[in-house]
Coordinates of C-alpha atoms and ligand atoms in Angstrom, one line a residue:
M1 CA -11.7 7.1 -18.7
R2 CA -15.1 6.2 -20.1
D3 CA -17.9 7.0 -17.7
I4 CA -19.1 3.4 -17.5
I5 CA -20.4 3.1 -14.0
S6 CA -22.5 6.2 -13.4
N7 CA -25.2 4.7 -15.7
F8 CA -27.3 3.3 -12.8
P9 CA -30.5 1.7 -14.0
V10 CA -32.5 3.8 -11.4
E11 CA -35.9 2.8 -13.0
K12 CA -35.1 -0.9 -12.3
F13 CA -33.9 -0.1 -8.7
K14 CA -37.4 1.2 -7.9
D15 CA -38.8 -2.3 -7.6
I16 CA -36.0 -3.7 -5.5
Q17 CA -36.0 -3.9 -1.7
T18 CA -33.3 -1.6 -0.5
P19 CA -30.6 -1.6 0.7
F20 CA -28.7 -3.8 -1.7
Y21 CA -25.4 -4.0 -3.4
Y22 CA -25.2 -3.3 -7.1
Y23 CA -22.2 -4.6 -9.1
N24 CA -21.3 -3.4 -12.5
T25 CA -19.9 -6.6 -14.0
D26 CA -18.7 -4.7 -17.2
L27 CA -16.4 -2.6 -15.1
L28 CA -15.1 -5.6 -13.2
K29 CA -14.4 -7.4 -16.5
E30 CA -12.7 -4.3 -17.9
T31 CA -10.6 -3.9 -14.7
L32 CA -9.5 -7.6 -15.0
A33 CA -8.7 -7.1 -18.7
V34 CA -6.4 -4.1 -17.8
I35 CA -4.7 -6.2 -15.1
N36 CA -4.2 -9.1 -17.5
N37 CA -3.0 -6.8 -20.3
E38 CA -0.4 -5.2 -17.9
T39 CA 0.9 -8.5 -16.5
S40 CA 1.1 -10.2 -19.9
K41 CA 4.0 -7.8 -20.6
Y42 CA 6.0 -9.9 -18.1
D43 CA 6.1 -13.6 -18.2
N44 CA 6.8 -14.2 -14.5
Y45 CA 4.1 -11.9 -13.0
H46 CA 1.1 -13.6 -11.3
V47 CA -1.9 -12.0 -9.7
H48 CA -3.9 -13.6 -6.9
Y49 CA -7.1 -12.0 -6.0
A50 CA -7.4 -11.3 -2.2
V51 CA -10.7 -13.1 -1.5
K52 CA -11.3 -11.1 1.7
A53 CA -12.2 -8.0 -0.2
N54 CA -15.3 -9.6 -1.7
A55 CA -16.2 -13.2 -1.7
N56 CA -19.5 -13.0 -3.5
P57 CA -19.8 -16.1 -5.7
T58 CA -20.7 -14.2 -8.9
I59 CA -17.7 -11.8 -8.4
L60 CA -15.4 -14.7 -7.6
S61 CA -16.5 -16.6 -10.7
I62 CA -15.8 -13.6 -13.0
I63 CA -12.3 -13.2 -11.4
K64 CA -11.6 -16.9 -11.7
D65 CA -12.6 -16.9 -15.4
A66 CA -10.1 -14.1 -16.0
G67 CA -7.4 -16.5 -14.8
L68 CA -6.4 -14.9 -11.5
G69 CA -5.4 -17.0 -8.5
A70 CA -6.8 -16.6 -5.0
D71 CA -5.2 -15.2 -1.9
C72 CA -7.0 -16.5 1.2
V73 CA -6.7 -15.6 4.9
S74 CA -8.8 -18.3 6.4
G75 CA -9.9 -21.9 5.9
G76 CA -13.4 -20.6 5.0
E77 CA -11.8 -18.5 2.2
V78 CA -9.8 -21.5 1.0
E79 CA -13.1 -23.5 0.8
T80 CA -14.9 -20.6 -0.9
A81 CA -12.1 -20.2 -3.5
L82 CA -12.1 -23.9 -4.2
K83 CA -15.9 -23.9 -4.6
A84 CA -15.7 -21.0 -7.0
G85 CA -13.4 -23.1 -9.1
F86 CA -10.0 -21.6 -8.5
P87 CA -7.4 -24.3 -9.1
P88 CA -5.7 -25.3 -5.8
E89 CA -2.3 -24.6 -7.4
K90 CA -3.3 -21.0 -7.7
I91 CA -4.4 -20.6 -4.1
V92 CA -2.2 -19.2 -1.4
F93 CA -3.1 -19.0 2.3
A94 CA -1.9 -16.2 4.6
G95 CA -2.8 -15.2 8.1
V96 CA -1.3 -14.9 11.6
G97 CA -3.5 -17.5 13.2
K98 CA -4.1 -20.6 11.1
S99 CA -6.1 -23.3 13.0
D100 CA -5.3 -27.0 12.5
W101 CA -8.5 -27.7 10.6
E102 CA -7.6 -24.9 8.2
I103 CA -4.1 -26.3 7.6
I104 CA -5.5 -29.8 7.1
L105 CA -8.0 -28.8 4.6
S106 CA -5.5 -26.7 2.7
L107 CA -3.0 -29.6 2.6
E108 CA -5.7 -32.0 1.5
A109 CA -6.7 -29.6 -1.3
G110 CA -3.1 -29.2 -2.4
I111 CA -2.9 -25.4 -2.3
S112 CA 0.3 -23.9 -3.7
C113 CA 1.7 -22.1 -0.6
F114 CA 1.2 -21.2 3.0
N115 CA 2.4 -17.7 3.9
V116 CA 3.9 -18.4 7.3
E117 CA 4.0 -15.6 9.9
S118 CA 5.9 -17.2 12.9
I119 CA 8.1 -20.1 14.1
P120 CA 5.4 -21.8 16.1
E121 CA 3.2 -21.7 13.0
L122 CA 5.9 -23.2 10.9
E123 CA 6.4 -26.0 13.5
N124 CA 2.6 -26.7 13.5
I125 CA 2.3 -26.9 9.7
N126 CA 5.3 -29.2 9.7
R127 CA 3.7 -31.4 12.4
I128 CA 0.4 -31.7 10.5
A129 CA 2.1 -32.2 7.1
K130 CA 4.1 -35.0 8.6
E131 CA 1.1 -36.7 10.1
M132 CA -0.6 -36.5 6.7
N133 CA 2.5 -37.7 5.0
K134 CA 2.7 -34.6 2.9
Y135 CA 5.0 -31.7 2.2
A136 CA 3.9 -28.1 2.7
S137 CA 5.3 -25.3 0.5
V138 CA 5.7 -22.2 2.6
A139 CA 6.7 -18.6 2.0
L140 CA 8.0 -16.5 4.9
R141 CA 6.0 -13.4 5.6
I142 CA 8.7 -10.9 6.3
N143 CA 7.9 -7.6 8.0
P144 CA 9.5 -5.1 5.6
N145 CA 9.3 -2.3 8.2
V146 CA 8.2 0.1 5.5
D147 CA 5.6 2.7 6.3
A148 CA 2.7 2.6 3.8
H149 CA 1.6 6.1 4.9
T150 CA -2.0 4.9 5.2
H151 CA -4.5 4.7 8.0
S152 CA -3.1 3.1 11.2
Y153 CA -5.8 0.5 11.2
I154 CA -4.7 -0.8 7.8
T155 CA -1.0 -0.5 8.1
T156 CA 0.6 -4.0 8.5
G157 CA 4.2 -3.6 7.6
L158 CA 5.8 -1.9 10.7
S159 CA 7.9 -3.9 13.2
E160 CA 5.6 -3.6 16.2
N161 CA 2.7 -5.3 14.3
K162 CA 1.1 -8.7 14.8
F163 CA 1.8 -9.5 11.2
G164 CA 5.0 -11.1 9.8
I165 CA 8.4 -12.1 11.0
D166 CA 11.0 -9.5 11.8
I167 CA 14.1 -9.8 9.6
S168 CA 16.3 -9.8 12.8
L169 CA 14.9 -13.2 13.6
I170 CA 15.7 -14.7 10.2
D171 CA 18.6 -16.9 11.3
K172 CA 16.4 -18.5 13.9
V173 CA 13.8 -19.2 11.3
L174 CA 16.2 -20.6 8.7
D175 CA 17.7 -22.9 11.4
K176 CA 14.2 -24.2 11.9
F177 CA 13.9 -25.3 8.3
T178 CA 17.0 -27.5 8.7
E179 CA 15.2 -29.3 11.6
L180 CA 11.8 -29.6 9.9
N181 CA 11.4 -32.1 7.1
N182 CA 7.9 -31.6 5.9
V183 CA 8.0 -27.9 5.1
K184 CA 9.8 -26.5 2.1
L185 CA 10.8 -22.8 1.7
I186 CA 9.6 -21.6 -1.7
G187 CA 9.1 -17.9 -1.2
L188 CA 9.2 -14.6 0.6
H189 CA 6.0 -12.8 1.2
F190 CA 5.4 -9.1 2.0
H191 CA 2.2 -7.2 2.5
F192 CA 2.5 -3.8 4.2
G193 CA -0.8 -2.1 4.0
S194 CA -3.9 -1.2 2.1
Q195 CA -5.3 1.8 0.1
I196 CA -1.9 2.9 -0.9
T197 CA -2.0 5.4 -3.8
D198 CA 1.5 6.8 -3.7
M199 CA 3.8 4.7 -5.9
D200 CA 6.8 5.9 -3.8
S201 CA 5.6 3.6 -1.0
F202 CA 5.7 0.6 -3.4
R203 CA 9.1 1.8 -4.6
S204 CA 10.3 1.8 -1.0
L205 CA 8.9 -1.7 -0.5
A206 CA 10.7 -2.9 -3.7
I207 CA 14.0 -1.4 -2.5
R208 CA 13.6 -3.0 1.0
I209 CA 12.9 -6.4 -0.6
N210 CA 16.1 -6.1 -2.6
E211 CA 18.0 -5.5 0.7
I212 CA 16.2 -8.5 2.4
Q213 CA 17.0 -10.7 -0.6
E214 CA 20.7 -9.9 -0.1
I215 CA 20.4 -11.2 3.4
F216 CA 19.1 -14.5 1.9
Y217 CA 21.8 -14.6 -0.8
R218 CA 24.5 -14.3 1.8
R219 CA 23.1 -17.5 3.2
M220 CA 23.0 -19.1 -0.3
I221 CA 19.3 -18.9 -0.6
I222 CA 17.4 -17.8 -3.7
V223 CA 13.7 -18.5 -3.3
E224 CA 11.5 -19.2 -6.3
N225 CA 8.8 -16.7 -5.4
I226 CA 8.6 -13.2 -4.3
N227 CA 5.1 -12.1 -3.2
V228 CA 4.7 -8.4 -2.7
G229 CA 1.1 -8.6 -1.3
G230 CA -1.6 -6.2 -2.3
G231 CA -2.5 -2.7 -1.2
L232 CA -2.9 -0.8 -4.4
G233 CA -5.5 2.0 -3.6
V234 CA -8.4 3.4 -5.5
D235 CA -9.8 6.9 -6.0
Y236 CA -12.8 7.1 -3.6
Q237 CA -13.2 10.8 -4.4
N238 CA -13.6 10.3 -8.2
P239 CA -15.1 6.8 -8.8
D240 CA -16.2 7.7 -12.4
K241 CA -13.1 9.6 -13.5
N242 CA -10.7 6.9 -12.1
A243 CA -12.9 3.8 -12.3
I244 CA -9.8 1.7 -13.0
P245 CA -6.8 2.0 -10.7
T246 CA -3.3 2.8 -11.9
F247 CA -2.2 -0.8 -12.6
R248 CA 0.3 0.2 -15.2
E249 CA 2.3 2.5 -12.9
Y250 CA 1.9 -0.1 -10.1
F251 CA 3.4 -3.0 -12.0
E252 CA 6.0 -0.8 -13.6
T253 CA 7.2 0.4 -10.2
F254 CA 8.1 -3.2 -9.3
R255 CA 9.6 -3.8 -12.7
K256 CA 11.9 -0.8 -12.3
H257 CA 12.8 -1.1 -8.7
L258 CA 12.6 -4.8 -7.7
A259 CA 15.7 -6.8 -8.5
L260 CA 14.5 -10.3 -9.4
R261 CA 16.8 -13.2 -10.3
P262 CA 16.0 -15.0 -13.6
I263 CA 14.4 -17.9 -11.9
Q264 CA 12.1 -15.8 -9.7
H265 CA 8.4 -15.3 -10.1
L266 CA 6.7 -12.2 -8.8
H267 CA 3.3 -12.6 -7.1
F268 CA 0.7 -9.9 -6.3
E269 CA -2.3 -10.2 -4.0
L270 CA -4.7 -7.5 -5.1
G271 CA -8.0 -7.1 -3.4
R272 CA -9.5 -3.6 -3.2
S273 CA -8.1 -2.4 -6.6
V274 CA -9.8 -5.3 -8.4
V275 CA -13.4 -5.0 -7.0
C276 CA -13.8 -1.7 -5.3
Q277 CA -15.1 0.6 -8.0
C278 CA -17.5 -2.0 -9.5
G279 CA -19.8 -2.0 -6.4
S280 CA -22.2 0.5 -4.9
L281 CA -24.5 0.3 -2.0
I282 CA -28.0 1.4 -3.1
S283 CA -30.3 2.7 -0.4
R284 CA -33.6 4.7 -0.1
V285 CA -34.1 7.8 1.9
L286 CA -36.4 7.1 4.8
Y287 CA -36.7 10.6 6.2
V288 CA -35.2 14.0 5.9
K289 CA -34.9 15.4 9.4
E290 CA -34.3 19.0 10.4
G291 CA -31.9 19.4 13.3
V292 CA -31.2 22.7 15.0
D293 CA -28.4 23.7 12.7
K294 CA -28.3 21.0 10.1
K295 CA -30.4 18.6 8.1
F296 CA -30.1 14.8 8.2
V297 CA -30.8 12.3 5.5
I298 CA -31.7 9.1 7.2
L299 CA -31.1 6.1 4.8
D300 CA -32.4 2.6 5.1
A301 CA -28.7 1.4 4.7
G302 CA -26.5 1.6 7.7
M303 CA -23.1 0.5 9.1
T304 CA -24.4 -3.1 9.1
D305 CA -24.4 -2.9 5.3
L306 CA -21.2 -0.9 4.9
I307 CA -19.0 -0.6 8.0
R308 CA -16.0 1.2 6.5
P309 CA -17.1 4.8 7.4
A310 CA -17.8 3.8 11.0
L311 CA -14.7 1.5 11.3
Y312 CA -12.0 3.5 9.6
Q313 CA -13.6 7.0 9.1
A314 CA -13.5 6.0 5.5
Y315 CA -14.8 8.4 2.8
H316 CA -17.3 7.1 0.2
K317 CA -18.8 9.4 -2.4
I318 CA -22.6 9.7 -1.9
E319 CA -25.0 10.4 -4.7
N320 CA -28.7 11.1 -4.9
L321 CA -29.6 9.1 -8.1
S322 CA -33.2 10.1 -8.3
A323 CA -33.2 13.8 -7.4
T324 CA -35.0 16.0 -9.9
N325 CA -34.1 19.2 -8.1
T326 CA -30.9 21.0 -9.2
E327 CA -30.8 23.2 -6.1
K328 CA -28.3 22.0 -3.4
E329 CA -28.0 21.8 0.3
D330 CA -25.7 20.3 2.9
Y331 CA -26.8 17.1 4.8
D332 CA -25.4 14.7 7.3
V333 CA -26.1 11.3 5.7
V334 CA -26.8 8.7 8.4
G335 CA -28.1 5.1 8.8
P336 CA -30.8 3.7 11.1
I337 CA -28.6 1.7 13.4
C338 CA -28.5 2.5 17.1
E339 CA -24.9 3.7 17.2
S340 CA -23.7 7.3 16.7
S341 CA -20.9 6.1 14.4
D342 CA -23.6 5.0 12.0
C343 CA -22.9 7.9 9.7
F344 CA -21.9 7.8 6.0
G345 CA -20.8 11.5 5.7
K346 CA -21.1 14.9 7.3
A347 CA -22.1 18.1 5.6
I348 CA -22.4 16.5 2.2
E349 CA -23.6 18.7 -0.5
L350 CA -26.5 17.1 -2.3
P351 CA -29.5 18.1 -4.5
I352 CA -32.5 18.9 -2.3
T353 CA -33.5 15.5 -1.1
E354 CA -36.9 13.9 -0.3
R355 CA -38.2 10.8 1.3
G356 CA -38.0 7.9 -1.2
D357 CA -35.0 9.2 -3.2
I358 CA -32.5 6.5 -4.2
F359 CA -28.9 7.0 -3.0
A360 CA -25.7 5.3 -4.2
I361 CA -22.8 5.0 -1.8
R362 CA -20.0 4.5 -4.3
S363 CA -16.8 2.5 -4.3
A364 CA -18.3 -0.1 -2.1
G365 CA -17.2 -3.3 -4.0
A366 CA -14.3 -4.0 -1.6
Y367 CA -14.7 -4.6 2.1
G368 CA -18.4 -3.8 1.8
E369 CA -20.8 -6.7 1.3
I370 CA -18.3 -9.2 2.9
M371 CA -18.2 -7.1 6.1
A372 CA -22.0 -6.8 6.4
S373 CA -23.4 -8.0 9.7
Q374 CA -26.8 -8.7 11.2
Y375 CA -26.4 -6.4 14.2
N376 CA -29.8 -5.1 15.3
C377 CA -31.2 -8.3 13.7
R378 CA -31.0 -6.6 10.3
K379 CA -31.2 -8.5 7.1
L380 CA -28.1 -8.9 5.0
P381 CA -28.1 -6.8 1.9
K382 CA -28.6 -8.8 -1.3
P383 CA -26.3 -8.5 -4.4
Y384 CA -27.6 -7.5 -7.9
F385 CA -25.5 -7.5 -11.1
S386 CA -25.7 -5.1 -14.0
D387 CA -25.8 -8.0 -16.5
T388 CA -28.8 -9.8 -15.0
I389 CA -30.8 -7.1 -13.2
Ligands
PLP1 C1 -5.8 -7.9 2.8 C2 -4.7 -8.5 2.2 C3 -4.4 -8.3 0.8 C4 -5.3 -7.4 -0.1 O1 -5.1 -6.1 0.3 P1 -5.8 -4.9 -0.6 O2 -5.4 -3.7 0.0 O3 -7.3 -5.2 -0.6 O4 -5.2 -5.1 -2.0 C5 -3.4 -9.0 0.3 N1 -2.6 -9.8 1.0 C6 -2.8 -10.1 2.3 C7 -1.9 -11.0 3.0 C8 -3.9 -9.4 2.9 O5 -4.1 -9.6 4.2

């Protein structure tokens, strides 16, 4: 893989207020080109970008221009996707708790599908659609009960989980459809976790979907759309070597193991794998502090700018972009927030570091900027883009 993201324009960074997000738009475009190239091999594959990973308008506009659809999990995301120019017929709306206003605005916009997660939700969408004299297309989010072998906070596909409908309840749900006249079943939806790098997990999902489809066939139902959700992981350890995730293996896994009927379309909702590697959080070293047994690098970026390490114990590669020293030392790299979880990494080997050095926290394009908060009355980090900086 070409080393296209390690070329940080550090000289330009020197004049910019840190911390900030830096996005390599060439890498994003190249990633999208790989996705399009892979899916163009199949005429019934469709990719919706999961807006929650990064809703930056510039990023969304590049993704929209590449022709992807949008997967939204709130009314705000539906509005954001529409504003970014995604056509409503390429927008799907998932989420366990959809409010009435979110359902109304989605029906008004004419989005393609609601991914429904419970019977009361189905009834509510039907009621609202009826009042608006409209029909809502829905996909049932089925809990595949497949373990994604990922962090428990980002596993969503096990039975005792707030997400999805358990397959044992399917008769009840299908009976509902016969009572409700303003909802139309057009698909089955699955999403079982995130940061999944083992293709065997996706193979298990595909095989499980085949079994679930059989349950529907027995009831004479063939839905038009199968949506396998997102979850493809990225290489946080080697963001340069593996800048573009393993899309070919991913799509091939479904082609090999998922039994689609000729009329069926296959939908994907990729978030992290699209945007993660193109973004870095750039920060300055405020102080290098000597502890009793260790040294701390105190950055001006903290968990308010990138919460993943504090929230999920997530690993991000940390680099000193401006070090001139080749000698190395171990540091705990921490932020300035008044929380002890505000730590980006412990015992990280780095070139000898000084106040004023510029750091990159890599693979921060997904669930980074969008999760930033103003805790401690901090300013939100601004975004900068490689093509305009
Ligand atoms: C979060 C989410 C996604 C995207 O997950 P990634 O791991 O970022 O690919 C897709 N679909 C649904 C329903 C989600 O909630």
